[in-house]
Coordinates of C-alpha atoms in Angstrom, one line a residue:
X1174 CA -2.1 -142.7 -161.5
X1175 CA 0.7 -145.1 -161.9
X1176 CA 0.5 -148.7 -161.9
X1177 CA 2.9 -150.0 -159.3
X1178 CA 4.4 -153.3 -159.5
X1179 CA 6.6 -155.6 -157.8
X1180 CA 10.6 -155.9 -158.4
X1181 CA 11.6 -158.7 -159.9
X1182 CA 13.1 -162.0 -158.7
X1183 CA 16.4 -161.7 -156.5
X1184 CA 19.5 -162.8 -158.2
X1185 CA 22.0 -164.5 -156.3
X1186 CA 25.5 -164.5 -156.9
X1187 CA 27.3 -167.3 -158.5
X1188 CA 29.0 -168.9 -155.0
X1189 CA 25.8 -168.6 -153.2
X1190 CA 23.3 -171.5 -152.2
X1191 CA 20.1 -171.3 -151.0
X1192 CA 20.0 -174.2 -147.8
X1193 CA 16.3 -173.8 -147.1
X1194 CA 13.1 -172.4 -147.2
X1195 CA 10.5 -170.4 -144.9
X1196 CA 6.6 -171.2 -145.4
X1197 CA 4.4 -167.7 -145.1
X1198 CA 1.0 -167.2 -146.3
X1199 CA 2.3 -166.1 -149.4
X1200 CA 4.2 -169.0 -150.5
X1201 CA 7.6 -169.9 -149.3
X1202 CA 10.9 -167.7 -149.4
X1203 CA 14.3 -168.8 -149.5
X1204 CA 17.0 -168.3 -146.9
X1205 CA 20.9 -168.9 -146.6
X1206 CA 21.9 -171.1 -143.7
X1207 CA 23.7 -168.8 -140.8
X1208 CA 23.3 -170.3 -137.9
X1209 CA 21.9 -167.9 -135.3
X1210 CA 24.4 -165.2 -136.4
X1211 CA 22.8 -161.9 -138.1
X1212 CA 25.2 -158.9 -139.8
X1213 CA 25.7 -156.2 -137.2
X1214 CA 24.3 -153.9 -139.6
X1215 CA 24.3 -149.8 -137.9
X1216 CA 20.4 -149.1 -137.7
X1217 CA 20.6 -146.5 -140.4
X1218 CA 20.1 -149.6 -142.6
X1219 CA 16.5 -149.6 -141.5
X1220 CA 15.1 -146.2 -142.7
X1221 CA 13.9 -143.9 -140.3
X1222 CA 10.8 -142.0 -140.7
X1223 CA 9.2 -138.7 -138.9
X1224 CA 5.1 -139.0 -138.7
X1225 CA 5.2 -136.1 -137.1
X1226 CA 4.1 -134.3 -140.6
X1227 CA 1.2 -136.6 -140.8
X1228 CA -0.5 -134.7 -138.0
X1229 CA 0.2 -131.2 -139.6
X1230 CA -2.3 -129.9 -142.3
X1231 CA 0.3 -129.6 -144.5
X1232 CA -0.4 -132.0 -147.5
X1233 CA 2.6 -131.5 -149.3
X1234 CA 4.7 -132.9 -146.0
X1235 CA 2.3 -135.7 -145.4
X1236 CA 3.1 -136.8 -149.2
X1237 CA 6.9 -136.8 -148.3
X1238 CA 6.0 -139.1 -145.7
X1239 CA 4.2 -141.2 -148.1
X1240 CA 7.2 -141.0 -150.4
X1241 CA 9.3 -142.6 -147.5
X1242 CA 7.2 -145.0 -146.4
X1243 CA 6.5 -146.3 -150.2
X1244 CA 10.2 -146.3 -150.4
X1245 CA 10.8 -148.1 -147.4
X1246 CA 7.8 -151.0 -148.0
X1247 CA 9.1 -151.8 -151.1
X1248 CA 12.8 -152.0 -150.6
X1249 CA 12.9 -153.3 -147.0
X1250 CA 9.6 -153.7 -145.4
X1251 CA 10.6 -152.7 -142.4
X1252 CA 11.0 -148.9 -141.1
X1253 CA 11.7 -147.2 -137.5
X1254 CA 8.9 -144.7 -136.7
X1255 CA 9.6 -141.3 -134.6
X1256 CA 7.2 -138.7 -133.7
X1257 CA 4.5 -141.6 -133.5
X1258 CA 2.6 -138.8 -130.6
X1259 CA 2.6 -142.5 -128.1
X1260 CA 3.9 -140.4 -125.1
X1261 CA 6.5 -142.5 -123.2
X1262 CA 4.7 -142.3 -120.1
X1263 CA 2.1 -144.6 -121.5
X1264 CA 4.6 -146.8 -122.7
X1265 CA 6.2 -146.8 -119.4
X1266 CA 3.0 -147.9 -117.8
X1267 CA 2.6 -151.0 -120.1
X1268 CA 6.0 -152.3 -120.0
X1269 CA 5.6 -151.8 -116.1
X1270 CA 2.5 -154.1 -116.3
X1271 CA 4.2 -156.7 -118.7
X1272 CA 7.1 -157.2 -116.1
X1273 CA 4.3 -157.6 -113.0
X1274 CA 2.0 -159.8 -115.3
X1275 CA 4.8 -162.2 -116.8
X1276 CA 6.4 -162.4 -112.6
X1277 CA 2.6 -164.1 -111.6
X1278 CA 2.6 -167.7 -110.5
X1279 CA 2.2 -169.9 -113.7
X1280 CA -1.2 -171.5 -112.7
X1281 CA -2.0 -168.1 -112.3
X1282 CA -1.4 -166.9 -115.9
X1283 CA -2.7 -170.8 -116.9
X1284 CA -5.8 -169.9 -115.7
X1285 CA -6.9 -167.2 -118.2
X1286 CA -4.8 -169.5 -121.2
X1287 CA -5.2 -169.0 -124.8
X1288 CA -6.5 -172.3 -124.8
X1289 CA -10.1 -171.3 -123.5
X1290 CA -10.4 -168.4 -125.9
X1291 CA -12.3 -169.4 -129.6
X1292 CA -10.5 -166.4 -131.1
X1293 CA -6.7 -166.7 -129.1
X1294 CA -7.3 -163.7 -126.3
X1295 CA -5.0 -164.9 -123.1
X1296 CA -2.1 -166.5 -122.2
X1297 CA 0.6 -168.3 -124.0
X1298 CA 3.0 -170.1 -121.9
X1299 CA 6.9 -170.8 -123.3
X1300 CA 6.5 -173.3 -126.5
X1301 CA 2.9 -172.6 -126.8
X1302 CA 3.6 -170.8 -130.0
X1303 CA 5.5 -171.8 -133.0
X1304 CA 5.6 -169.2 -135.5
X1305 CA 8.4 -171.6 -137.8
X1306 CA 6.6 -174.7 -138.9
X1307 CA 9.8 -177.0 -139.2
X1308 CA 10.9 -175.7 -135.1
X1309 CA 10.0 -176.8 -131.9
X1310 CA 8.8 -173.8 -130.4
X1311 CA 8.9 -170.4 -129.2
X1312 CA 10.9 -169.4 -126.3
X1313 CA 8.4 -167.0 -125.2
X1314 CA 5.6 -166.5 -123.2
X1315 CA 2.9 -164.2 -124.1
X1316 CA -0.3 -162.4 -123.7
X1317 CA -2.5 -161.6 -125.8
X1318 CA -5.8 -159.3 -126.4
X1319 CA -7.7 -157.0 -129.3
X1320 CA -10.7 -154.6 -129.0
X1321 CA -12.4 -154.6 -126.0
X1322 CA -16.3 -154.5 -127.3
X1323 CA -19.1 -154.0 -125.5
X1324 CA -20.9 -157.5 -124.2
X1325 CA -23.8 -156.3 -126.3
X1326 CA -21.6 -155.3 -128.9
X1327 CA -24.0 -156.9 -132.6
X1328 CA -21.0 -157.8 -134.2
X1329 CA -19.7 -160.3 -131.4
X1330 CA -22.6 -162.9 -132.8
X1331 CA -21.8 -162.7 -136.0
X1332 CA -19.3 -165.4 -136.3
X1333 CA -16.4 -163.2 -137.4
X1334 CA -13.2 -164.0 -136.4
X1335 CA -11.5 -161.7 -134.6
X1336 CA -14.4 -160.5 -132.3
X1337 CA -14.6 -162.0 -128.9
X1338 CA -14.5 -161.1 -125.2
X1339 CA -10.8 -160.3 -123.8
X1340 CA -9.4 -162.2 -120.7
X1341 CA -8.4 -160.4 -117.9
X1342 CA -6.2 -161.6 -114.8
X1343 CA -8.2 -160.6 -111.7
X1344 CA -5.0 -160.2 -109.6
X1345 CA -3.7 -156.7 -111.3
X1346 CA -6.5 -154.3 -112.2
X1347 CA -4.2 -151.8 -113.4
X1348 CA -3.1 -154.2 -116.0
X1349 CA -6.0 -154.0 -118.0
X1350 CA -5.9 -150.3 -118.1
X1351 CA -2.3 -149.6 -118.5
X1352 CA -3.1 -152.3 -121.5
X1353 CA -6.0 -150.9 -123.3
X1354 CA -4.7 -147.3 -123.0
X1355 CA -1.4 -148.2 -124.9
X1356 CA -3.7 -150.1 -127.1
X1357 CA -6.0 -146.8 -127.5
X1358 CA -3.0 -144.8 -128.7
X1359 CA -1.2 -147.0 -130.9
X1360 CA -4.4 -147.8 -133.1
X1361 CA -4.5 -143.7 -133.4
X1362 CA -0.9 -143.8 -134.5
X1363 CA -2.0 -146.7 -136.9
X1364 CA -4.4 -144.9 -138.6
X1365 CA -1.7 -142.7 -139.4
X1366 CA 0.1 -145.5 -141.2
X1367 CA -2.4 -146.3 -143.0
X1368 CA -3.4 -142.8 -144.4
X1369 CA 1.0 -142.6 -145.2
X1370 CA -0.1 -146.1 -146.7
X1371 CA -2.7 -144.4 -148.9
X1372 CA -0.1 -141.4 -149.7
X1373 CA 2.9 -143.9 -150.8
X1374 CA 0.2 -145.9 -153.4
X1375 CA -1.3 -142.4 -154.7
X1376 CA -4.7 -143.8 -153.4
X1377 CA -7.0 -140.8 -151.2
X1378 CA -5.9 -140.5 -148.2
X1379 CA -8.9 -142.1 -146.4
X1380 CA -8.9 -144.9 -149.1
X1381 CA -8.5 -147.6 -145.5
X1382 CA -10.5 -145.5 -143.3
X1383 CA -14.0 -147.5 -143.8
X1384 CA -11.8 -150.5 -143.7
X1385 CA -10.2 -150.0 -140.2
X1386 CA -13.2 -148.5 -138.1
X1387 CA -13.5 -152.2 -135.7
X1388 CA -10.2 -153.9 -137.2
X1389 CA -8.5 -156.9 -136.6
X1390 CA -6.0 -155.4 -134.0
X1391 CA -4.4 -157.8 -131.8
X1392 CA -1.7 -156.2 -129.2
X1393 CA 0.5 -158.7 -127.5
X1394 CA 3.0 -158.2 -124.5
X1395 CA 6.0 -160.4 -125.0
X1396 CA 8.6 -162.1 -122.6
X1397 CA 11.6 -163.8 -123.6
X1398 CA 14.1 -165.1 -120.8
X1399 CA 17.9 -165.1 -122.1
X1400 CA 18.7 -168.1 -123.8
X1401 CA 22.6 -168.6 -122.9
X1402 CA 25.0 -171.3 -123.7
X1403 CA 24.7 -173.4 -126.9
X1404 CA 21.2 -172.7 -128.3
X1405 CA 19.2 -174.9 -130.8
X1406 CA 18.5 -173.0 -133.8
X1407 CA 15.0 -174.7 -133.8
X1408 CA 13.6 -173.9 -130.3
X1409 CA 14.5 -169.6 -130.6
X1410 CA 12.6 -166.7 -128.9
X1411 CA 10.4 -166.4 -132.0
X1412 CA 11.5 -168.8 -135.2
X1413 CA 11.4 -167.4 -138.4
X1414 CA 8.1 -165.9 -139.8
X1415 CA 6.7 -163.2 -141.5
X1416 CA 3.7 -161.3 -139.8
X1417 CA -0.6 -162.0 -141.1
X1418 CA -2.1 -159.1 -141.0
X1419 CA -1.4 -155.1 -143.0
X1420 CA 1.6 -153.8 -141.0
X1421 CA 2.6 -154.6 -137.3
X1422 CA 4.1 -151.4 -134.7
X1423 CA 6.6 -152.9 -132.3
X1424 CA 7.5 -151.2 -129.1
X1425 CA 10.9 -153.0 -127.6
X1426 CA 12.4 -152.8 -124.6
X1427 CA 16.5 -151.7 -124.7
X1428 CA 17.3 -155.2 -125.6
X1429 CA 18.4 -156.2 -128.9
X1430 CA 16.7 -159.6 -130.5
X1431 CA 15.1 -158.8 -133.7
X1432 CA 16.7 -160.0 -136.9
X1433 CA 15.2 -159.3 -140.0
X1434 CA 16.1 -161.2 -143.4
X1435 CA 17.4 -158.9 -146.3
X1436 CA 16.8 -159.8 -150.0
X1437 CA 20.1 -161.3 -150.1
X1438 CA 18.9 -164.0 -147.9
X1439 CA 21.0 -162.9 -145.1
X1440 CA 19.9 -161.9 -141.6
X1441 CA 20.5 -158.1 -140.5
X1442 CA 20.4 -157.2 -136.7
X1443 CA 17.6 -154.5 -136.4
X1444 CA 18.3 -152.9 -133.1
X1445 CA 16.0 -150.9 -130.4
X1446 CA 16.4 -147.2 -131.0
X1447 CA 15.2 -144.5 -128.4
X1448 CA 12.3 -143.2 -128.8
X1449 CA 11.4 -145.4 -132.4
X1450 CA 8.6 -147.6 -132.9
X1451 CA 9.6 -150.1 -135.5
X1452 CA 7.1 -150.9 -138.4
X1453 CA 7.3 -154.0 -140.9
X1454 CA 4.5 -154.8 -143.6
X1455 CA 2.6 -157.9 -143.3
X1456 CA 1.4 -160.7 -145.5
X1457 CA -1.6 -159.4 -145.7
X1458 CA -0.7 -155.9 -147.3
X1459 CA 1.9 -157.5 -149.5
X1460 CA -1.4 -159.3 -151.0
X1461 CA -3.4 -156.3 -151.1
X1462 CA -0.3 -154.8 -153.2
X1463 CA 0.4 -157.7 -155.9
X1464 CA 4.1 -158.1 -153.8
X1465 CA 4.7 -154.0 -153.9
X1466 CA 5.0 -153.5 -150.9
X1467 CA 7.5 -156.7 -149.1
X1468 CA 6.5 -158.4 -146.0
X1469 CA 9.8 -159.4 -144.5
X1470 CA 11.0 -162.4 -142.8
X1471 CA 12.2 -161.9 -139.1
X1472 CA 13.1 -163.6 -135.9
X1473 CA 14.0 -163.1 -132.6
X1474 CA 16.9 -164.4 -130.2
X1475 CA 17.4 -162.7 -126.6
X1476 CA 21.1 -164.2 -126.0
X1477 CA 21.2 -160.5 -124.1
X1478 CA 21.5 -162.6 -120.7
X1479 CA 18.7 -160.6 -119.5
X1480 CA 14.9 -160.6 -119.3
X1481 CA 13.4 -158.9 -122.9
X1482 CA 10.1 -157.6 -123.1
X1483 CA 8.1 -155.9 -126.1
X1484 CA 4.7 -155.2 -127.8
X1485 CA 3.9 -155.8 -130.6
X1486 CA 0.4 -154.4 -131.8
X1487 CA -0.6 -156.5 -135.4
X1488 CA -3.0 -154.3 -137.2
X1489 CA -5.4 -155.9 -140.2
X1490 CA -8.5 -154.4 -141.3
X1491 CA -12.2 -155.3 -140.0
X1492 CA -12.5 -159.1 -140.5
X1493 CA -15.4 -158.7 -143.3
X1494 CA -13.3 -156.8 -145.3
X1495 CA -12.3 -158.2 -148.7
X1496 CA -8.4 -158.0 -149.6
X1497 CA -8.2 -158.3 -153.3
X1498 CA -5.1 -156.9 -155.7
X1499 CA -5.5 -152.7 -155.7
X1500 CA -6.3 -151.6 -159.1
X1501 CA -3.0 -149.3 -158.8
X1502 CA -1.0 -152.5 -158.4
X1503 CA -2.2 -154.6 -161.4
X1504 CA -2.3 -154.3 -165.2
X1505 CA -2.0 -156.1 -168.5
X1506 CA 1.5 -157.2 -167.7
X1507 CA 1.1 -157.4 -164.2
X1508 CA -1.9 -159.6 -163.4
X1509 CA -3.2 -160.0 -159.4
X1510 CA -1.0 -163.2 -158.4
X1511 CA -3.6 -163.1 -155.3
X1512 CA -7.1 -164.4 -155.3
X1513 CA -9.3 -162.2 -153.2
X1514 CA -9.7 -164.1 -149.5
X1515 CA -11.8 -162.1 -146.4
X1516 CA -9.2 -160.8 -143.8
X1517 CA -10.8 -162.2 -140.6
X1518 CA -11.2 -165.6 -142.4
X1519 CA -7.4 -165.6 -143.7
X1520 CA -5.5 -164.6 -139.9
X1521 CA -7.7 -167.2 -138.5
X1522 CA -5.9 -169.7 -140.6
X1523 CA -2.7 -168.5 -139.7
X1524 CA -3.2 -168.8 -136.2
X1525 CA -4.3 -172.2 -136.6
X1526 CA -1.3 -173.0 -138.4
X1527 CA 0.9 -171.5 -135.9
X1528 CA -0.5 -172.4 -132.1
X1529 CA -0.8 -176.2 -131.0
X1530 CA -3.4 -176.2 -129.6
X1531 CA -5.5 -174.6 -132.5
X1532 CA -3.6 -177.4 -134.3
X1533 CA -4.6 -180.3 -132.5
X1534 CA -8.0 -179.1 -132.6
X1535 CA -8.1 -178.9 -136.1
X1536 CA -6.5 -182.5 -136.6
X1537 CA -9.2 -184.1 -134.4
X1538 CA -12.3 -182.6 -136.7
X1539 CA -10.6 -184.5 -139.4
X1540 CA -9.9 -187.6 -137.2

């Protein structure tokens, strides 16, 4: 098996000047100042892939997905997923429930907050979240949850981080449901990604399959209001980041917002298309792949004029699992540039880093 390693460093063109930097949990990655303006790049600059092959018992397909996905991870990080076999009528139902959830009265929402969750299950009101360290905040609002265990489940008193009790609103009980089904199915089409994962680094096919059977797998529902008028770069829908865990799936709504920065240092518009999850690589697999595979830096603005929705589903491995450099992506000349950390243990610093009130928290222990 090959040993696969990272492209070298971008090389910028004489004229061009790098005006500042993003922090990730991989180090910080330079940017060109642009304002809020991205290219208006066609979608086709995004690669599309059909999954439907990695349902079909034909290996020699499912390796051609693997081939596009490998391709895709390493020259983008970012890829629109079709056939993903999430029927839209479930989708349907969730968006549905996002719009009735997000309409509630705000003490409503408050009253199942974030805030009163050890492991960030809830609600996050507009600025609650700051995903760009230098910013002021998101200009979102947002709820999130992960696996629904079992009240007796033996791993919830283990102290890992990512296992805790969901919370609920009690006004909408078809929330929940419409929720955790859409949640059901993605994780299913997840698997998937992972086994194209496996495929793309010649690994077995079930190389993440003992890794993923609780995982870190936290689905959000998003709401961004327009932002119109003259807009602070620093207070945007969601500032500049790149994603924690393996790889996230986004479902969007039909309005545009994402923006995704190429290796040029310029940012690309990555439009909704019908029918097409889209997939980027997070920090956490760019670790486990010595850099191979390229968790991207995105944003999101909704200057649409109307209300945006969308779900995003970020899906790690279980939180005991070990992320060290893959064999296949090291070697003599390419040495791990990543020392091994535990997955639960390295989100849960990310979240701390990213939500105030996890932040204030943490400054008081030291105070």
């Amino acid at each position: 098996m090959q040993a696969f390693e990272a492209s070298g460093e971008r090389v910028l063109e004489p004229d061009t000047v790098e005006t500042g930097t993003i922090d990730t949990g991989n180090g910080p990655r330079a940017f060109f100042s642009s304002g809020l303006e991205a290219k208006p790049t066609p979608f086709e600059a995004i690669p599309i892939i059909d999954f439907g092959p990695m349902l079909s018992g034909n290996l020699v397909q499912r390796v051609k997905v693997g081939e596009a996905v490998r391709k895709a991870c390493t020259e983008v990080g970012f890829f629109y997923a079709i056939n993903h076999s999430v029927s839209q009528g479930v989708i349907d139902a969730t968006f549905g429930a996002a719009h009735r959830f997000f309409a509630l009265p705000a003490e409503t929402k408050a009253a199942i907050g974030v805030e009163k969750s050890d492991n960030n299950r809830g609600y996050t009101p507009l600025l609650g979240e700051n995903t760009d360290p230098t910013a002021k905040g998101d200009m979102h609002e947002a709820f999130d949850f992960a696996l629904e265990l079992d009240a007796n489940d033996p791993d919830l008193g283990k102290g890992l981080f990512g296992y805790a009790p969901n919370q609920w609103p009690d006004e909408d009980t078809d929330f929940r449901d419409s929720l955790l089904t859409y949640q059901r199915d993605a994780l299913a089409f997840g698997a998937l990604i992972f086994k194209a994962f496996a495929l793309a680094l010649e690994l077995p096919e079930d190389y993440f399959a003992a890794k993923i059977t609780k995982p870190l797998a936290v689905t959000r529902v998003l709401h961004y209001p327009p932002q119109d008028g003259v807009i602070d770069e620093k207070q945007i829908g969601t500032g500049a980041h790149s994603d924690y865990e393996c790889f996230t799936i986004l479902c969007t709504d039909d309005k545009a917002a994402l923006q995704v920065l190429n290796s040029a240092g310029e940012w690309i518009e990555a439009p909704p298309v019908e029918g097409a999850f889209i997939v980027n690589v997070g920090d956490m697999m760019e670790r486990w792949t010595n850099d191979y595979f390229k968790s991207t830096i995105h944003r999101a603005i909704n200057r649409t004029g109307k209300q945006r929705y969308s779900i995003p589903l970020f899906f790690g491995t279980n939180p005991d699992v070990e992320i060290a450099v893959l064999e296949s992506c090291q070697s003599a000349t390419n040495p791990p540039r990543y020392e091994p950390v535990q997955a639960g243990a390295y989100v849960e610093q990310r979240i701390n880093e990213t939500y105030a009130h996890r932040h204030d928290d943490a400054q008081g222990d030291h105070d």
